Short mmCIF file of C-alpha atoms in Angstrom, two decimals:
data_model
loop_
_atom_site.label_atom_id
_atom_site.label_comp_id
_atom_site.label_asym_id
_atom_site.label_seq_id
_atom_site.Cartn_x
_atom_site.Cartn_y
_atom_site.Cartn_z
CA MET O 1 23.42 -89.10 190.66
CA ILE O 2 20.08 -87.52 190.98
CA ASP O 3 19.13 -84.84 188.30
CA PRO O 4 19.44 -81.77 190.35
CA ALA O 5 16.45 -80.05 187.78
CA HIS O 6 14.06 -82.89 189.49
CA PRO O 7 15.40 -83.95 192.81
CA ASN O 8 12.52 -84.69 194.85
CA PRO O 9 10.75 -86.90 195.16
CA ILE O 10 13.02 -90.05 194.50
CA PRO O 11 10.98 -93.18 193.19
CA LEU O 12 11.66 -96.36 195.26
CA GLY O 13 9.75 -98.93 193.46
CA SER O 14 7.57 -101.28 194.82
CA PHE O 15 8.16 -103.05 198.55
CA TYR O 16 9.03 -106.18 196.45
CA GLN O 17 11.70 -104.51 194.59
CA LEU O 18 12.95 -102.74 197.95
CA ARG O 19 12.97 -106.10 199.54
CA LYS O 20 15.05 -107.56 196.80
CA ARG O 21 17.41 -104.86 196.70
CA MET O 22 17.82 -105.05 200.41
CA ARG O 23 18.19 -108.78 200.46
CA ILE O 24 15.60 -109.46 203.27
CA SER O 25 15.02 -112.84 204.05
CA LYS O 26 11.43 -114.02 203.30
CA ILE O 27 11.15 -115.37 206.94
CA GLY O 28 7.80 -114.08 208.29
CA GLY O 29 5.52 -113.73 205.33
CA PHE O 30 5.37 -110.93 202.87
CA GLN O 31 2.77 -108.85 204.88
CA TYR O 32 5.29 -108.92 207.58
CA ARG O 33 8.30 -107.83 205.71
CA TYR O 34 6.73 -105.13 203.81
CA ARG O 35 5.37 -103.79 206.94
CA ARG O 36 8.89 -103.42 208.62
CA ILE O 37 10.07 -101.66 205.47
CA LYS O 38 7.43 -99.17 205.88
CA GLU O 39 7.78 -98.78 209.40
CA ALA O 40 11.57 -98.24 209.02
CA LEU O 41 10.97 -95.42 206.39
CA GLU O 42 8.46 -93.81 208.74
CA ARG O 43 10.61 -93.93 211.41
CA ILE O 44 13.43 -92.29 209.64
CA VAL O 45 11.06 -89.43 208.27
CA ALA O 46 10.18 -88.82 212.11
CA THR O 47 13.52 -89.10 213.36
CA THR O 48 15.14 -85.58 214.15
CA VAL O 49 18.66 -84.71 213.74
CA LYS O 50 20.59 -81.61 215.71
CA SER O 51 23.67 -80.86 214.18
CA GLU O 52 26.21 -78.72 215.71
CA GLY O 53 28.76 -78.73 213.33
CA ALA O 54 28.38 -82.32 212.87
CA PHE O 55 27.67 -82.49 209.18
CA TYR O 56 29.01 -80.37 206.06
CA ASN O 57 27.23 -78.90 203.64
CA LYS O 58 29.52 -79.36 200.20
CA THR O 59 27.32 -77.19 198.33
CA LYS O 60 27.69 -74.24 200.74
CA GLN O 61 31.15 -75.11 201.94
CA GLU O 62 29.85 -74.91 205.72
CA TRP O 63 29.27 -77.01 208.45
CA VAL O 64 25.64 -77.57 209.52
CA GLU O 65 24.16 -75.87 212.28
CA ASP O 66 20.72 -76.95 212.37
CA VAL O 67 17.76 -79.04 213.34
CA PHE O 68 16.19 -81.48 210.62
CA HIS O 69 15.25 -84.52 209.06
CA LEU O 70 17.24 -86.98 206.54
CA TYR O 71 13.80 -87.61 205.08
CA ASP O 72 11.33 -84.86 204.65
CA ARG O 73 8.75 -87.21 203.63
CA VAL O 74 7.91 -90.48 202.47
CA ILE O 75 4.41 -91.01 200.03
CA PHE O 76 3.37 -94.87 199.60
CA LYS O 77 1.97 -96.19 196.47
CA GLY O 78 -1.75 -95.26 195.89
CA LYS O 79 -1.45 -92.12 198.18
CA ARG O 80 -1.98 -88.47 196.98
CA LEU O 81 1.51 -86.84 195.53
CA PRO O 82 1.69 -83.02 196.52
CA ASN O 83 0.55 -82.52 192.71
CA GLY O 84 -2.45 -84.28 193.22
CA GLU O 85 -1.73 -87.30 191.27
CA ILE O 86 -2.22 -90.97 193.13
CA ALA O 87 1.66 -92.22 193.37
CA ASP O 88 2.26 -95.07 191.36
CA SER O 89 5.02 -96.10 193.38
CA ASN O 90 6.68 -95.73 196.90
CA TYR O 91 8.25 -91.74 196.77
CA LEU O 92 10.67 -90.63 199.24
CA PHE O 93 11.67 -86.96 199.58
CA LEU O 94 15.28 -86.26 200.97
CA SER O 95 16.18 -83.11 202.86
CA SER O 96 17.81 -80.23 200.86
CA TRP O 97 21.05 -80.32 202.58
CA TYR O 98 21.24 -84.21 201.97
CA LEU O 99 20.23 -84.16 198.52
CA GLU O 100 22.61 -80.96 197.85
CA ASN O 101 25.65 -83.07 198.86
CA ILE O 102 24.62 -86.29 196.70
CA ASN O 103 23.95 -84.08 193.82
CA ALA O 104 27.68 -82.48 194.50
CA LEU O 105 29.07 -86.11 194.44
CA TYR O 106 29.89 -85.70 198.41
CA VAL O 107 29.54 -89.32 199.13
CA LYS O 108 31.52 -92.25 200.02
CA PRO O 109 29.88 -95.33 198.03
CA ILE O 110 29.38 -98.90 199.72
CA ASP O 111 30.86 -101.94 198.05
CA PHE O 112 27.47 -103.82 199.05
CA LYS O 113 28.49 -107.21 197.64
CA TYR O 114 31.58 -106.79 200.26
CA TYR O 115 29.37 -105.55 202.97
CA ARG O 116 26.82 -108.34 202.57
CA SER O 117 29.75 -110.90 202.57
CA LEU O 118 30.72 -110.03 206.21
CA LYS O 119 29.11 -112.22 208.46
CA SER O 120 29.19 -110.18 211.63
CA THR O 121 26.72 -107.36 211.98
CA ILE O 122 29.42 -105.45 214.12
CA ALA O 123 31.85 -106.09 211.48
CA GLN O 124 29.25 -104.68 208.82
CA ARG O 125 28.93 -101.61 211.09
CA LEU O 126 32.55 -100.97 211.25
CA TYR O 127 33.10 -101.21 207.53
CA GLU O 128 30.59 -98.36 207.25
CA LEU O 129 31.84 -96.24 209.83
CA LEU O 130 35.79 -96.89 209.29
CA GLY O 131 35.36 -96.71 205.25
CA VAL O 132 34.16 -92.94 205.70
CA LYS O 133 36.66 -92.15 208.20
CA PHE O 134 39.66 -93.44 206.57
CA TYR O 135 38.98 -90.89 203.76
CA ARG O 136 40.61 -88.41 206.32
CA PHE O 137 43.98 -89.67 205.30
CA LEU O 138 43.64 -87.89 202.31
CA TRP O 139 44.30 -84.80 203.88
CA GLU O 140 46.25 -85.75 207.12
CA GLU O 141 49.42 -87.58 207.44
CA LEU O 142 48.03 -90.51 209.25
CA THR O 143 48.55 -94.09 209.74
CA CYS O 144 45.79 -95.11 211.70
CA LEU O 145 42.57 -93.94 213.11
CA ARG O 146 41.97 -94.08 216.95
CA TYR O 147 38.86 -94.15 218.95
CA ARG O 148 37.95 -94.48 222.27
CA TYR O 149 36.35 -97.83 223.00
CA SER O 150 33.25 -96.03 224.78
CA THR O 151 32.69 -93.81 221.58
CA LEU O 152 32.70 -96.80 219.61
CA CYS O 153 30.13 -98.44 221.68
CA GLN O 154 27.74 -95.51 221.02
CA LEU O 155 28.43 -95.63 217.47
CA LEU O 156 28.23 -99.15 216.52
CA PRO O 157 26.02 -99.46 218.78
CA ILE O 158 27.11 -102.19 221.37
CA THR O 159 26.90 -102.73 224.96
CA ARG O 160 29.88 -101.21 226.81
CA GLN O 161 31.90 -103.66 228.82
CA ARG O 162 33.41 -103.20 231.82
CA TYR O 163 36.42 -105.41 231.90
CA PHE O 164 38.97 -105.47 228.86
CA SER O 165 38.63 -109.21 228.15
CA LYS O 166 34.68 -108.69 227.57
CA ALA O 167 35.34 -106.12 225.39
CA LYS O 168 37.74 -107.74 223.19
CA GLU O 169 35.62 -110.94 223.34
CA LYS O 170 32.81 -108.63 221.54
CA LEU O 171 34.94 -106.73 218.90
CA ASP O 172 37.81 -109.00 218.17
CA PRO O 173 35.66 -111.26 216.13
CA ALA O 174 34.64 -108.43 213.74
CA HIS O 175 38.01 -107.09 213.88
CA GLU O 176 39.46 -110.47 212.67
CA GLU O 177 36.88 -110.94 210.14
CA LEU O 178 37.86 -107.36 208.54
CA ARG O 179 41.42 -108.25 208.76
CA LYS O 180 41.13 -111.52 207.20
CA THR O 181 39.26 -109.96 204.36
CA ASP O 182 41.91 -107.33 203.94
CA PHE O 183 39.82 -104.09 204.87
CA LEU O 184 41.96 -103.90 207.74
CA ASP O 185 45.83 -104.23 207.94
CA LYS O 186 45.71 -104.61 212.04
CA VAL O 187 44.09 -103.35 215.16
CA ALA O 188 45.69 -102.39 218.41
CA TRP O 189 44.24 -101.84 221.70
CA GLU O 190 46.07 -99.53 224.31
CA GLU O 191 45.24 -98.54 228.20
CA ILE O 192 44.11 -95.15 228.47
CA GLU O 193 46.08 -93.48 231.54
CA GLY O 194 43.73 -93.02 234.64
CA GLU O 195 41.08 -95.08 233.43
CA ARG O 196 40.02 -98.38 234.11
CA ASP O 197 36.74 -99.11 232.03
CA ASP O 198 38.00 -97.57 228.69
CA TRP O 199 40.58 -98.00 226.05
CA PHE O 200 42.10 -96.64 222.82
CA ILE O 201 41.62 -98.82 219.69
CA PHE O 202 43.79 -98.07 216.63
CA TYR O 203 42.47 -99.16 213.31
CA TYR O 204 45.00 -99.44 210.26
CA PRO O 205 43.65 -99.47 206.69
CA GLY O 206 44.18 -102.75 204.55
CA PRO O 207 44.47 -103.22 200.86
CA ARG O 208 40.77 -103.25 200.33
CA ALA O 209 40.35 -100.05 202.13
CA LEU O 210 43.03 -98.31 200.09
CA GLU O 211 41.66 -99.57 196.74
CA GLU O 212 38.33 -98.44 197.30
CA MET O 213 39.72 -94.96 197.53
CA ARG O 214 41.23 -95.48 194.12
CA ARG O 215 37.96 -96.94 192.78
CA TYR O 216 35.84 -94.20 193.91
CA GLY O 217 37.46 -91.56 192.06
CA VAL O 218 40.48 -90.77 194.63
CA PRO O 219 43.31 -89.63 192.63
CA GLU O 220 45.71 -92.75 192.64
CA GLU O 221 48.68 -90.60 193.75
CA ALA O 222 46.66 -89.68 196.98
CA VAL O 223 47.15 -93.04 198.48
CA LEU O 224 50.86 -93.87 198.78
CA GLU O 225 51.50 -96.76 201.04
CA ARG O 226 49.65 -99.39 202.92
CA GLY O 227 49.80 -97.31 205.95
CA GLY O 228 47.61 -94.92 204.26
CA ARG O 229 49.96 -91.83 204.14
CA ALA O 230 48.43 -88.82 201.83
CA ALA O 231 50.09 -87.19 199.19
CA LEU O 232 47.95 -84.50 198.79
CA GLN O 233 47.80 -81.39 200.56
CA ALA O 234 44.83 -79.29 202.50
CA PRO O 235 43.14 -77.09 200.27
CA GLU O 236 43.83 -73.33 200.81
CA GLN O 237 41.03 -71.27 202.33
CA GLY O 238 39.78 -67.79 201.45
CA PRO O 239 39.30 -64.83 203.76
CA GLU O 240 35.56 -65.68 204.40
CA GLU O 241 36.29 -69.43 205.29
CA ILE O 242 38.87 -68.25 207.63
CA LYS O 243 36.54 -65.66 209.16
CA GLY O 244 33.99 -68.19 209.37
CA LEU O 245 36.21 -70.69 210.76
CA VAL O 246 37.65 -68.18 213.57
CA GLU O 247 33.81 -67.25 214.65
CA TYR O 248 33.31 -70.81 215.21
CA MET O 249 36.22 -71.49 217.33
CA VAL O 250 35.60 -68.68 219.30
CA GLU O 251 31.99 -69.84 219.74
CA VAL O 252 32.94 -73.19 220.63
CA LEU O 253 35.61 -72.52 223.12
CA GLY O 254 34.01 -69.28 224.70
CA ASP O 255 37.40 -67.34 224.45
CA GLU O 256 37.22 -63.92 222.73
CA HIS O 257 40.54 -63.09 223.76
CA SER O 258 42.32 -65.48 221.69
CA ARG O 259 40.83 -64.38 218.40
CA PRO O 260 44.07 -63.47 217.04
CA PHE O 261 45.65 -66.61 217.63
CA TYR O 262 42.64 -68.36 216.25
CA THR O 263 42.93 -66.17 213.17
CA LYS O 264 46.49 -67.56 212.59
CA VAL O 265 45.58 -71.01 213.31
CA ALA O 266 42.69 -71.07 210.69
CA ARG O 267 45.42 -69.54 208.27
CA LEU O 268 48.00 -72.20 208.63
CA CYS O 269 46.33 -75.52 209.75
CA PRO O 270 43.65 -77.51 207.54
CA SER O 271 40.14 -76.60 208.32
CA ASN O 272 39.31 -80.53 208.82
CA VAL O 273 41.82 -80.84 211.49
CA ILE O 274 40.59 -77.81 213.43
CA TYR O 275 36.99 -79.04 213.13
CA ARG O 276 38.39 -82.65 214.45
CA LEU O 277 40.06 -81.20 217.28
CA LEU O 278 37.11 -78.82 218.12
CA SER O 279 35.02 -81.93 218.32
CA GLU O 280 37.44 -83.57 220.50
CA VAL O 281 37.55 -80.72 222.81
CA LYS O 282 33.85 -80.64 223.14
CA ASP O 283 33.83 -84.43 223.74
CA ASP O 284 36.55 -84.04 226.54
CA TRP O 285 34.49 -81.12 228.07
CA LEU O 286 31.30 -83.34 228.46
CA GLN O 287 33.31 -86.33 229.95
CA GLY O 288 35.14 -83.99 232.31
CA ARG O 289 38.44 -84.48 231.31
CA VAL O 290 39.41 -81.09 230.38
CA ARG O 291 41.58 -79.33 233.07
CA LYS O 292 41.67 -75.69 232.80
CA SER O 293 39.40 -74.25 229.83
CA LYS O 294 38.26 -75.50 226.75
CA GLY O 295 40.55 -72.77 224.79
CA ALA O 296 43.71 -73.91 226.59
CA HIS O 297 42.75 -77.73 225.81
CA PHE O 298 42.33 -76.88 222.20
CA THR O 299 45.57 -74.63 222.11
CA ASP O 300 47.24 -77.87 223.78
CA LYS O 301 45.85 -80.22 220.85
CA ILE O 302 46.61 -77.73 217.92
CA LYS O 303 50.09 -76.91 219.42
CA ARG O 304 51.04 -80.95 219.37
CA TYR O 305 49.52 -81.08 215.93
CA CYS O 306 51.68 -78.12 214.55
CA GLN O 307 54.91 -79.36 216.30
CA GLU O 308 54.91 -82.73 214.67
CA ARG O 309 54.57 -81.13 211.37
CA GLY O 310 56.61 -78.00 211.92
CA ILE O 311 54.29 -75.25 211.42
CA ASP O 312 55.13 -72.35 213.40
CA LEU O 313 52.52 -70.74 215.54
CA GLY O 314 54.42 -68.27 216.86
CA LEU O 315 53.96 -69.73 220.58
CA LYS O 316 56.67 -69.34 223.39
CA PRO O 317 57.43 -72.96 224.52
CA SER O 318 56.19 -73.93 227.64
CA ARG O 319 58.05 -75.83 230.49
CA ALA O 320 57.10 -79.06 229.28
CA ASP O 321 58.64 -78.36 225.86
CA LYS O 322 61.88 -77.15 227.16
#
């Protein structure tokens, strides 16, 4: 953990030390390897991120609505530091919210030895992605994660295939490697009604994924069975958190008239579930899958969630429910 009293800069060590920690091969000569590391750091510093509720600030207990960088600055050995001294090493300045989350232990460590043991780069990326997402199981009664194939292609990233056989041909070797190493229990594909070139992929956590939760500080009672059901309840929210969540729902859904209903939802449902469903609504809207309005689309989703868990939102049953 970084000392909060002296948060920035972070000493990275020499390029040689970085190369060894990253286990970069010796192919290409040392000048080429070090230039690649330097350019990678510079690219990340130059990369701008626009977050619309996609990043969470653990310290402030709020979702980030901002434009920022992950790395604010990098100063290489021999260059001048802000205090006027000459840098005796390579130093990295993290963005404020990124550093706050690290100091608040709002992180998911990666088993680097296991990560490096994976032969497929797609398997490595899936391990990074799914390892974080499986933590949702602690607060929601889930047995698997579901991704659209098209969404997964953007996240990995890989070239999207038009045909099912080609899509499986690209992903299944990575799936099999993760299954054989016990990170995944199983993977299932499912057709999406009305869509020919997109599918749902369901990921079920294996023993290694569940063990990582225990190993990295998750209470053992939170992981009950191989399917990953959670014993913990979602934390209660205070009035300010509820108010902020309601405002966010009104803003995203553009439906001021439903504020009383959104207030009830915020009081009865876990905030992470609400944020997830809002994210799904935004994605569905961009993909042209919303038939009525964003508000109605969200209501359908939260209604199904609550019905499955016996949560009474006080809604009149629709014809489809009768």
